[in-house]
mmCIF file of C-alpha atoms and ligand atoms in Angstrom:
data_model
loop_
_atom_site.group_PDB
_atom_site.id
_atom_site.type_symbol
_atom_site.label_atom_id
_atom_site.label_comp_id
_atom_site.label_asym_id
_atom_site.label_seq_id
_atom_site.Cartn_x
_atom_site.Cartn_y
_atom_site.Cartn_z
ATOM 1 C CA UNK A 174 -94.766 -37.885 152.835
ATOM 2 C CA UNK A 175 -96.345 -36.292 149.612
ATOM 3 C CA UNK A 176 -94.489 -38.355 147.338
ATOM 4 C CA UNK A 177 -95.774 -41.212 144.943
ATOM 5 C CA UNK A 178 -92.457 -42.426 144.211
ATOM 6 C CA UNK A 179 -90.740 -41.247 147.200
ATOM 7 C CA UNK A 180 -91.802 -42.167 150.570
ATOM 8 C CA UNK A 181 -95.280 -42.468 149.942
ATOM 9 C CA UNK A 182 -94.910 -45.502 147.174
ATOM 10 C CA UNK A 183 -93.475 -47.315 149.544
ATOM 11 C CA UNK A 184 -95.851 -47.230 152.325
ATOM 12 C CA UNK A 185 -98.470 -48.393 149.721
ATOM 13 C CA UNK A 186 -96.281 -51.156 148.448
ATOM 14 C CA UNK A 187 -96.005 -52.426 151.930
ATOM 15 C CA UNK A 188 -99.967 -51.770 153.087
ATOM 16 C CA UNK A 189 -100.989 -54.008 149.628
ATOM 17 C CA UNK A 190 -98.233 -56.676 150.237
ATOM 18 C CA UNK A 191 -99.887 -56.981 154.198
ATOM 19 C CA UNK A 192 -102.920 -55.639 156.188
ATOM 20 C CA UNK A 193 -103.971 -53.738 152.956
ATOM 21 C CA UNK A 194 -103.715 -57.187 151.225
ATOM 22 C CA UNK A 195 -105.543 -58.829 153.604
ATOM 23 C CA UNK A 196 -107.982 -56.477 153.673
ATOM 24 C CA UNK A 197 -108.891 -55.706 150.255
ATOM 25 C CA UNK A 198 -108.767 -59.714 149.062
ATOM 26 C CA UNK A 199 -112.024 -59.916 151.583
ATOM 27 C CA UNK A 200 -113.570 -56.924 150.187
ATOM 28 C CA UNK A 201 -113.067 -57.992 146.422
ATOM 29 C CA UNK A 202 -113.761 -61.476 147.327
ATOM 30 C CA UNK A 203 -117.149 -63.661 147.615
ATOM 31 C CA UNK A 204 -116.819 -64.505 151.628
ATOM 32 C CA UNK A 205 -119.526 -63.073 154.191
ATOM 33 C CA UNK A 206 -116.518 -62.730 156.672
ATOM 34 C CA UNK A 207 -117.161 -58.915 155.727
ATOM 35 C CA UNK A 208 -118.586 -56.189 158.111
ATOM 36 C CA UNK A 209 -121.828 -53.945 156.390
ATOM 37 C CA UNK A 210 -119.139 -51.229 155.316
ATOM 38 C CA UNK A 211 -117.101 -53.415 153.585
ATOM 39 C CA UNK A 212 -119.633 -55.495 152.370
ATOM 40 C CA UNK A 213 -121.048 -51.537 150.679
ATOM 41 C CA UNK A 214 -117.602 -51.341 149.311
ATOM 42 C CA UNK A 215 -117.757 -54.707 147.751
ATOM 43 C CA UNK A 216 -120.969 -53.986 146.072
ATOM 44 C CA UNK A 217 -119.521 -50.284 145.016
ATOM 45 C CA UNK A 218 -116.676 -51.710 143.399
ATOM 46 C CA UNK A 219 -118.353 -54.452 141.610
ATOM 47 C CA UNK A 220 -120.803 -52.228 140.064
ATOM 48 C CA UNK A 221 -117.496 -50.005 138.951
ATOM 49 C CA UNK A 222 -116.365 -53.678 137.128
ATOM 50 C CA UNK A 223 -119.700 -54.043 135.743
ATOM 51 C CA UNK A 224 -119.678 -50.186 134.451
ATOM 52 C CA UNK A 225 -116.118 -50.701 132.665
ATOM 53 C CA UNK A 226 -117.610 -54.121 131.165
ATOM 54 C CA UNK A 227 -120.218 -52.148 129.871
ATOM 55 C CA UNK A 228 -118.441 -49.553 128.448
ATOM 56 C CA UNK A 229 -115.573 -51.599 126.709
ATOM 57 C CA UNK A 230 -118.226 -54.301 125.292
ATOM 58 C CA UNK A 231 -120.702 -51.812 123.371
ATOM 59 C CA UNK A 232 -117.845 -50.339 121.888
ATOM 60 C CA UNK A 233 -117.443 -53.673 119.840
ATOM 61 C CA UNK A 234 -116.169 -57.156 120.957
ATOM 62 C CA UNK A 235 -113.265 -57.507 123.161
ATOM 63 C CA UNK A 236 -111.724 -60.743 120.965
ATOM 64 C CA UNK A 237 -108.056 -60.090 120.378
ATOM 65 C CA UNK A 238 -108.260 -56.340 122.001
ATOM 66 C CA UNK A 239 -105.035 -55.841 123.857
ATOM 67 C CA UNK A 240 -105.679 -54.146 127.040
ATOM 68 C CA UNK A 241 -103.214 -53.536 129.942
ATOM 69 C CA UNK A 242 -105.334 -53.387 133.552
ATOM 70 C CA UNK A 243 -102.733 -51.444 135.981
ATOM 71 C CA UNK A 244 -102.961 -51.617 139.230
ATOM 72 C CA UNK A 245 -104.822 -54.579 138.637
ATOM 73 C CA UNK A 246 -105.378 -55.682 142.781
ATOM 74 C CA UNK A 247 -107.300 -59.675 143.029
ATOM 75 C CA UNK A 248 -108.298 -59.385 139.247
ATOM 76 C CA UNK A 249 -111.850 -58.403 139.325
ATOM 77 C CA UNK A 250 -111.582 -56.201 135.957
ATOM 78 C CA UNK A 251 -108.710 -58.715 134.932
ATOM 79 C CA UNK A 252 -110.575 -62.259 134.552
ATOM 80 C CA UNK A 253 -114.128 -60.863 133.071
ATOM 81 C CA UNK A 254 -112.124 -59.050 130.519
ATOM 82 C CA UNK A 255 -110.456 -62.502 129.518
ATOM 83 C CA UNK A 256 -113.427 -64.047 129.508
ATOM 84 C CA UNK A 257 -114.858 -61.352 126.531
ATOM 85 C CA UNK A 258 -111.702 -62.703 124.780
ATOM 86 C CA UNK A 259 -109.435 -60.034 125.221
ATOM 87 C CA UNK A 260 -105.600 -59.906 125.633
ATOM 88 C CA UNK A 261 -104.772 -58.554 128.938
ATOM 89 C CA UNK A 262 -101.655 -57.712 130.562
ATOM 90 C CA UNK A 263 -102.034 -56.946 134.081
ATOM 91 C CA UNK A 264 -99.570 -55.731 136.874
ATOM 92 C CA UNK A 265 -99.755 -54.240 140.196
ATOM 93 C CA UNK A 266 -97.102 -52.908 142.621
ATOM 94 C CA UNK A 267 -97.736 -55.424 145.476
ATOM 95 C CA UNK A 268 -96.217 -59.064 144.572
ATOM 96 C CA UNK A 269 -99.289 -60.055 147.015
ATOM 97 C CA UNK A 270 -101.764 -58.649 145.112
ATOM 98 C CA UNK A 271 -100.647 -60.585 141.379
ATOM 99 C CA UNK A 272 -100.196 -63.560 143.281
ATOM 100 C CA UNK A 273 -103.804 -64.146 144.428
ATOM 101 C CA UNK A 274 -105.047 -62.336 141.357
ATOM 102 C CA UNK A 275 -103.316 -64.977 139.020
ATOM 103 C CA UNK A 276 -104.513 -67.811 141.227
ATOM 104 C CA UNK A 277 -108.201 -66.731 140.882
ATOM 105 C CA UNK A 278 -107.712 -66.314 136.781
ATOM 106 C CA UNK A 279 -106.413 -70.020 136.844
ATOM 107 C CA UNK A 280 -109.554 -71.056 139.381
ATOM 108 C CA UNK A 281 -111.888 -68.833 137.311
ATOM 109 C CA UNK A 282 -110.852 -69.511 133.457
ATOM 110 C CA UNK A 283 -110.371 -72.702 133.378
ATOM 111 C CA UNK A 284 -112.222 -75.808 132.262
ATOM 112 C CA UNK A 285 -112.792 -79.396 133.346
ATOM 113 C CA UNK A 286 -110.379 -81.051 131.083
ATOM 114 C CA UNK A 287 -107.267 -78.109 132.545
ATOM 115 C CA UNK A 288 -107.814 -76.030 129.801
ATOM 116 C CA UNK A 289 -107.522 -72.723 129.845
ATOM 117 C CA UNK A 290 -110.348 -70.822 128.279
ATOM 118 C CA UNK A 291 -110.025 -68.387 126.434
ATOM 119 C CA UNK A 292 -106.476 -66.571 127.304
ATOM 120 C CA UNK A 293 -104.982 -66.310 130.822
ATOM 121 C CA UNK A 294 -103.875 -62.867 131.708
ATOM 122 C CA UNK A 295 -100.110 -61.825 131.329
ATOM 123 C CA UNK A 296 -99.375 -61.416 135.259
ATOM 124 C CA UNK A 297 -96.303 -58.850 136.478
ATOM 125 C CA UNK A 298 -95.666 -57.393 139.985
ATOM 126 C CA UNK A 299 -94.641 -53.528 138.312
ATOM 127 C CA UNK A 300 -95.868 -49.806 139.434
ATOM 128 C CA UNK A 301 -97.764 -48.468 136.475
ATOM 129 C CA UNK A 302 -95.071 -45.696 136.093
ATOM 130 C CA UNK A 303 -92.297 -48.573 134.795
ATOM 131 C CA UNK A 304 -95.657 -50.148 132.067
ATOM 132 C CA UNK A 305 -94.483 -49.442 128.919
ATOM 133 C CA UNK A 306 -95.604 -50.444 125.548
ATOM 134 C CA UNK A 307 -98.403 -50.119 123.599
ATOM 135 C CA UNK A 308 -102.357 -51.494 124.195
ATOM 136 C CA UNK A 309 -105.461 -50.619 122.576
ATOM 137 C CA UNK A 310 -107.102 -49.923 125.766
ATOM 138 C CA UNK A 311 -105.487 -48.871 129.067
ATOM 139 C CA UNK A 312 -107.559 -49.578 132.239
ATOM 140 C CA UNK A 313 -107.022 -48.177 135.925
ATOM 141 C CA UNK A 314 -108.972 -48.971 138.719
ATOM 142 C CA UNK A 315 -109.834 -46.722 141.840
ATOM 143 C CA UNK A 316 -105.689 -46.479 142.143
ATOM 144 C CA UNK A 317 -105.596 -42.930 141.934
ATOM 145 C CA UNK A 318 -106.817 -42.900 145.321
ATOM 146 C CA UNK A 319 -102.939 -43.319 146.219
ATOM 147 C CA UNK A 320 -102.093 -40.067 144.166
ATOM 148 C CA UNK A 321 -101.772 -36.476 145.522
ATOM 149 C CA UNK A 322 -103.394 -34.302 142.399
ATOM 150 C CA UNK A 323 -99.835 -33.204 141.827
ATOM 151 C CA UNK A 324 -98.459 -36.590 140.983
ATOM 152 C CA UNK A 325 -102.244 -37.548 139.093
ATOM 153 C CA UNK A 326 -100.776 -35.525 136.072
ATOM 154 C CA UNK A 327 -97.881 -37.262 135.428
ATOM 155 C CA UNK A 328 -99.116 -40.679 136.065
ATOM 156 C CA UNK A 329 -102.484 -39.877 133.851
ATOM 157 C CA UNK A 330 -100.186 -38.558 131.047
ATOM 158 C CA UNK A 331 -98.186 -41.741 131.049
ATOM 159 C CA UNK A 332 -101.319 -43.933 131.441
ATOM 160 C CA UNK A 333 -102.511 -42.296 128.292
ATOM 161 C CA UNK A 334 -98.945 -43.027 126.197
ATOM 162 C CA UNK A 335 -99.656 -46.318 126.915
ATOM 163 C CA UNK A 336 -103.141 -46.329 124.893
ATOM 164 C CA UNK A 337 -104.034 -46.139 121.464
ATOM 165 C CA UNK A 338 -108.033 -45.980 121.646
ATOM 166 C CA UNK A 339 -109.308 -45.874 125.023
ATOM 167 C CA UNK A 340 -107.745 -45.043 128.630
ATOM 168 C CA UNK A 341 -110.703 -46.066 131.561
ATOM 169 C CA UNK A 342 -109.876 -44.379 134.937
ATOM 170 C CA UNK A 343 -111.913 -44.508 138.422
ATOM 171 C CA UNK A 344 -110.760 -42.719 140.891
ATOM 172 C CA UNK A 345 -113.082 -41.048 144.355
ATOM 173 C CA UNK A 346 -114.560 -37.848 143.218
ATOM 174 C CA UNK A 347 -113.805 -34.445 145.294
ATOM 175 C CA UNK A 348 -116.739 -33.175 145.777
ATOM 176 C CA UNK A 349 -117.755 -30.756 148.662
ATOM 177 C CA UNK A 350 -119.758 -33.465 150.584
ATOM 178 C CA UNK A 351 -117.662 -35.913 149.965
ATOM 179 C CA UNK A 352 -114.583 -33.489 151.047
ATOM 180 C CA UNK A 353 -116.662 -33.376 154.242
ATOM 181 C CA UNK A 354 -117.129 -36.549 154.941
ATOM 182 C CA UNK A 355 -113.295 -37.287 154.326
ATOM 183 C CA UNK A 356 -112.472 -34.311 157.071
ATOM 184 C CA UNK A 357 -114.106 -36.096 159.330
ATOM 185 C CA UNK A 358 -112.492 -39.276 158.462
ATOM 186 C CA UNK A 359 -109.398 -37.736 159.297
ATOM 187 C CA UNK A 360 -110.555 -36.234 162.420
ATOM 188 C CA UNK A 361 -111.113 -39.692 163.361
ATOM 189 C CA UNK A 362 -108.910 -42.119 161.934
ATOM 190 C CA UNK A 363 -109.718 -46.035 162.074
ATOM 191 C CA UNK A 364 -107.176 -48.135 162.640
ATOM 192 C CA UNK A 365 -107.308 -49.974 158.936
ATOM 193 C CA UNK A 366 -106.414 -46.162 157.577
ATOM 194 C CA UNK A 367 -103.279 -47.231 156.877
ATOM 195 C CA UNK A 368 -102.569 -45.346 153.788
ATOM 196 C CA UNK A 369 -103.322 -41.437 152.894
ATOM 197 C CA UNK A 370 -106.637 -41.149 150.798
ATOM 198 C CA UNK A 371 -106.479 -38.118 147.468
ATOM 199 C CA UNK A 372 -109.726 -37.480 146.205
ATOM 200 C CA UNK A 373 -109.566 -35.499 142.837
ATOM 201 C CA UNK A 374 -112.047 -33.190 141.228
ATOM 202 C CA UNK A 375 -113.121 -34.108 137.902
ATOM 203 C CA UNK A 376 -112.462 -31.156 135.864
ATOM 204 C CA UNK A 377 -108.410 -31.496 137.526
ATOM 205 C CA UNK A 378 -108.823 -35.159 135.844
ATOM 206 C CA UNK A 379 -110.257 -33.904 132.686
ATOM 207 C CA UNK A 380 -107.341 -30.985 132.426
ATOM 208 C CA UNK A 381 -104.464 -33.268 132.975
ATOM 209 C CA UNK A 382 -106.128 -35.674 129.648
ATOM 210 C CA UNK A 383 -106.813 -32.378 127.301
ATOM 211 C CA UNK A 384 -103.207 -31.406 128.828
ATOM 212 C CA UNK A 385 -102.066 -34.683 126.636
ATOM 213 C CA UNK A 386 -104.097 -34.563 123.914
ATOM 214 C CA UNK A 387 -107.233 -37.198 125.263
ATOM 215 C CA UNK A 388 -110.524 -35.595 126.068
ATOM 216 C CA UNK A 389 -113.404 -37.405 128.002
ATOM 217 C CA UNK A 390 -115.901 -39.339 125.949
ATOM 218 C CA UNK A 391 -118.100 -41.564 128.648
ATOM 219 C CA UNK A 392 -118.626 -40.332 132.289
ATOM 220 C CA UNK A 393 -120.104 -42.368 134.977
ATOM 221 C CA UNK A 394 -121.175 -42.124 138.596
ATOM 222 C CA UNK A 395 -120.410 -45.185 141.085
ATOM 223 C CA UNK A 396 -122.302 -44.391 144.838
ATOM 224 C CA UNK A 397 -123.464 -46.881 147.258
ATOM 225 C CA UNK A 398 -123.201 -45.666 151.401
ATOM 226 C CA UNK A 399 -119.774 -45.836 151.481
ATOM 227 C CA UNK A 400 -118.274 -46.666 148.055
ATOM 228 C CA UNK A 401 -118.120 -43.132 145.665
ATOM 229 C CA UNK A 402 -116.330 -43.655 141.962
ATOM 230 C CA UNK A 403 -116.401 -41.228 139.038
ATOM 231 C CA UNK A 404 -115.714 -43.056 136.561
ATOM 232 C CA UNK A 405 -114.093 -41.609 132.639
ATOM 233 C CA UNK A 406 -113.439 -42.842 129.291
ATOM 234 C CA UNK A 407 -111.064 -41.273 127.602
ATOM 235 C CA UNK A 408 -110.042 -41.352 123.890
ATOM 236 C CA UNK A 409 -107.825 -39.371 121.564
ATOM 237 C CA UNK A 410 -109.071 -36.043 120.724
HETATM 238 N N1 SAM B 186 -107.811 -52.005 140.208
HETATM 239 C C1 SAM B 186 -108.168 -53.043 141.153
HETATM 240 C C2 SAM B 186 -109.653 -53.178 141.237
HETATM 241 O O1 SAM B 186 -110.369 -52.198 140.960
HETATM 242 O O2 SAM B 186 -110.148 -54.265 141.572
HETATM 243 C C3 SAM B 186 -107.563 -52.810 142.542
HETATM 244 C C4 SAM B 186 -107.923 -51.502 143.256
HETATM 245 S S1 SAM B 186 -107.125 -51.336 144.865
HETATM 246 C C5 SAM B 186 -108.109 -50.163 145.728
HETATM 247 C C6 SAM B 186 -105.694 -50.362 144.482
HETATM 248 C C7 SAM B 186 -104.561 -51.182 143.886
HETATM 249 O O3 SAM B 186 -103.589 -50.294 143.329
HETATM 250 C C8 SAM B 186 -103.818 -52.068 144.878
HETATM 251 O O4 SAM B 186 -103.806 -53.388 144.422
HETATM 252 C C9 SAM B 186 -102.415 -51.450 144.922
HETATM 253 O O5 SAM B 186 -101.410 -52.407 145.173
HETATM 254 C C10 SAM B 186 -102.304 -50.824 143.543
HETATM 255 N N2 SAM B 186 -101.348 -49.713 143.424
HETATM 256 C C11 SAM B 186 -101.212 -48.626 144.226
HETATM 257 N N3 SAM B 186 -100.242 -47.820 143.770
HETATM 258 C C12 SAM B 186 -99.750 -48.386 142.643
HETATM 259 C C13 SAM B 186 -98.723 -48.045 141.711
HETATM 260 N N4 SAM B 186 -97.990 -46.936 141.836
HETATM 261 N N5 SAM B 186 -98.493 -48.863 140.672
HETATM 262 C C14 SAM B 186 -99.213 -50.004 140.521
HETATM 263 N N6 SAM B 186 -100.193 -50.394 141.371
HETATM 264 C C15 SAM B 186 -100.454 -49.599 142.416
#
């Protein structure tokens, strides 16, 4: 089951609509209900969010910038970005997943009085291959851990025809330790492995942009014990 779209898509579907759901929601959550690894991995991740923030603010203010967050999970890039102002349209393939992630954007954004402040996100259960239109900035989230390199391309290079000025990707890093430490993994499978993990060398990332005409502008490095993220912007070359 190599197949993002075949087989393979729907085995993730079904892990983020159940024990993947479950799972991840207490990861990406605030709860101490969280063992020390995934209590890493929440740290990780959040310093991903805070990375992306980063990058997209000192670019200029995010007031009025439309930006489409796919494979947008609980809504931890989601809600900050809204905060900054910005017009976000954000989907994910599990109908789990947009559920909570729209009920923490109504908890988190808005006000005594019931208003919301500024703009709630557009929510929509969709895999980012059926996203279409047009945003100024196109984020995507460690979800190219669910791609074999040979599907990456083509879901990169329609990521990018999506964007006009910026396309933000994480995704786990191939490197030789890490490759190590992910044999092993597999040697030894825990029982929350539900799904296959693809790590992806950066210069394989970096090809499939310059295949499309984008070329890497910002590169950053996410590691805690157990949490590893490259992360890339992207912009038209
Ligand atoms: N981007 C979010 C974040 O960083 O907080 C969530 C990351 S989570 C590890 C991966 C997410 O990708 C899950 O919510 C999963 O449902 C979603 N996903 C996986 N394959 C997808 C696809 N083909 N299209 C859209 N979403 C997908």
């Amino acid at each position: 089951a190599e197949e993002v779209g075949g087989g393979d898509k729907e085995v993730v579907r079904n892990y983020f609509n159940n024990s993947g759901f479950q799972r991840w929601k207490k990861i990406y959550g605030e709860t101490d209900d969280v063992n020390k690894v995934q209590l890493d991995i929440r740290l990780g991740h959040s310093k991903t969010v805070e990375n992306v923030m980063k990058m997209l603010t000192e670019d200029g203010s995010l007031k009025g910038v439309t930006v489409c967050d796919a494979g947008c999970g609980t809504g931890c890039l989601a809600i900050p970005l809204a905060k900054e102002g910005a017009v976000v349209s954000a989907s994910d393939i599990s109908a789990a997943m947009v559920a909570e992630a729209e009920k923490q954007a109504k908890e988190q954004l808005t006000v005594g009085n019931g208003d919301i402040v500024p703009v709630l996100p557009n929510f929509e259960v969709k895999d980012l291959e059926s996203l279409e239109g047009k945003y100024d900035t196109v984020v995507c989230l460690d979800v190219l851990i669910h791609y074999p390199q040979s599907k990456a391309d083509g879901m990169i290079a329609h990521l990018a025809s999506l964007a006009e000025n910026r396309l933000i990707l994480s995704f786990a890093p191939k490197t030789i330790y890490y490759d190590v430490l992910k044999r092993i993994g597999e040697l030894f499978p825990g029982p929350s492995k539900a799904t296959r993990a693809y790590l992806h060398a950066e210069a394989d990332v970096e090809r499939a942009l310059n295949k499309v005409g984008w070329k890497i502008k910002k590169r950053g490095l996410i590691t805690t014990q157990f949490y590893f993220a490259r992360l890339v912007e992207a912009v038209p070359a």
